Short mmCIF file of C-alpha atoms in Angstrom, two decimals:
data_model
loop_
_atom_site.label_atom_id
_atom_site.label_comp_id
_atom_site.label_asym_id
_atom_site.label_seq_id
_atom_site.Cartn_x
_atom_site.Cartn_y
_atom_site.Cartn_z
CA UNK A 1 -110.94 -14.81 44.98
CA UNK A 2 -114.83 -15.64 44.23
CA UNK A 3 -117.04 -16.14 41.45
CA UNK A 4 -117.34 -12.88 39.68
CA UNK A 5 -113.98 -11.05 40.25
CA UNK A 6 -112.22 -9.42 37.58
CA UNK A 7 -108.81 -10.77 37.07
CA UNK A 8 -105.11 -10.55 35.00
CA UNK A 9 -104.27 -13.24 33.90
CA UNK A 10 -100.39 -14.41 32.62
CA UNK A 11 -100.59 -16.51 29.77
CA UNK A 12 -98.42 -17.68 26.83
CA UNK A 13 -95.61 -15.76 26.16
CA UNK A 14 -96.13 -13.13 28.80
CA UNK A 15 -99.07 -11.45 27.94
CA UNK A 16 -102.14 -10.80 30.27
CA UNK A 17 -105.34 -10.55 29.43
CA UNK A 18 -108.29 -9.79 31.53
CA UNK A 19 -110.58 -12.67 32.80
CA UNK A 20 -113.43 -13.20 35.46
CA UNK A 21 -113.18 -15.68 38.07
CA UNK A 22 -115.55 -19.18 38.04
CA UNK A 23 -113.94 -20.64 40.85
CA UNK A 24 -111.05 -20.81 43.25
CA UNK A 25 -109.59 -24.20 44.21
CA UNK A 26 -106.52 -24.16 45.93
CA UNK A 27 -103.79 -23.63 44.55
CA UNK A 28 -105.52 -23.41 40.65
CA UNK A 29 -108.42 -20.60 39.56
CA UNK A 30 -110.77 -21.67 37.27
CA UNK A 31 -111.69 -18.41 35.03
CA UNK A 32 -112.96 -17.34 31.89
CA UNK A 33 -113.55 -14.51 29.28
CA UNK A 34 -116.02 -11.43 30.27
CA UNK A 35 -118.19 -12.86 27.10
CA UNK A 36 -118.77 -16.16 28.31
CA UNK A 37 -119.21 -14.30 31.78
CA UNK A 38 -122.15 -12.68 30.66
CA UNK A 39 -123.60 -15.29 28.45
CA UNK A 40 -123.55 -17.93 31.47
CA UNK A 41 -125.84 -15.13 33.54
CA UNK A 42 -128.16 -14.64 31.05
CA UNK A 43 -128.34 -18.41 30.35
CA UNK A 44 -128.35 -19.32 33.75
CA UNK A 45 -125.64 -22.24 33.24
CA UNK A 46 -122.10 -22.25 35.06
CA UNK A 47 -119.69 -20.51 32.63
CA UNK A 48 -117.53 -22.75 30.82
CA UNK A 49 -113.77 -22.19 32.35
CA UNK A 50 -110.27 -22.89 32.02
CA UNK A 51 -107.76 -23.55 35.07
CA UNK A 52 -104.63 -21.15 35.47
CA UNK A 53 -101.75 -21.43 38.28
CA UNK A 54 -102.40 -18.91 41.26
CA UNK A 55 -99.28 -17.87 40.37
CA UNK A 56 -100.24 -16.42 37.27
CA UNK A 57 -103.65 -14.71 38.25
CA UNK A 58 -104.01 -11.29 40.17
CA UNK A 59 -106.95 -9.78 40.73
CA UNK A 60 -108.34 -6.37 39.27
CA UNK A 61 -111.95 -5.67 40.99
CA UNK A 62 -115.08 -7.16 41.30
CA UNK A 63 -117.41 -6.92 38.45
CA UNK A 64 -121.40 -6.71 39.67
CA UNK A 65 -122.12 -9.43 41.41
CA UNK A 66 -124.17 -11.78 39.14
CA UNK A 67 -124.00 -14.96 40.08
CA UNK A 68 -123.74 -17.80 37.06
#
């Protein structure tokens, strides 16, 4: 996964809910809502993310690439 792709994400009691990817490390993906996403880019800051279990994160697609 990289910077940018869309992803499902498992939270709290089972739901998913769709995300974009800040970073990958390891075993733990750093993501964060499509909002913030956006903001960051237009900002020009590193969005501000939360880590999630592998596990619990597939990924969708990539949304255009825009780096933060």
């Amino acid at each position: 996964m990289q910077p940018g792709d869309r992803v499902m994400v498992k939270v709290f009691g089972g739901r998913t809910v769709n995300r974009i990817v800040v970073q990958a490390l390891g075993n733990t993906v750093v993501i964060c809502r499509p909002d913030e996403w956006r903001e960051a880019v237009k900002e020009n800051r590193q969005p501000n993310g939360v880590g999630f279990p592998l596990s619990d994160v597939r990924q969708m697609r990539q949304v255009k690439k825009q780096r933060a």
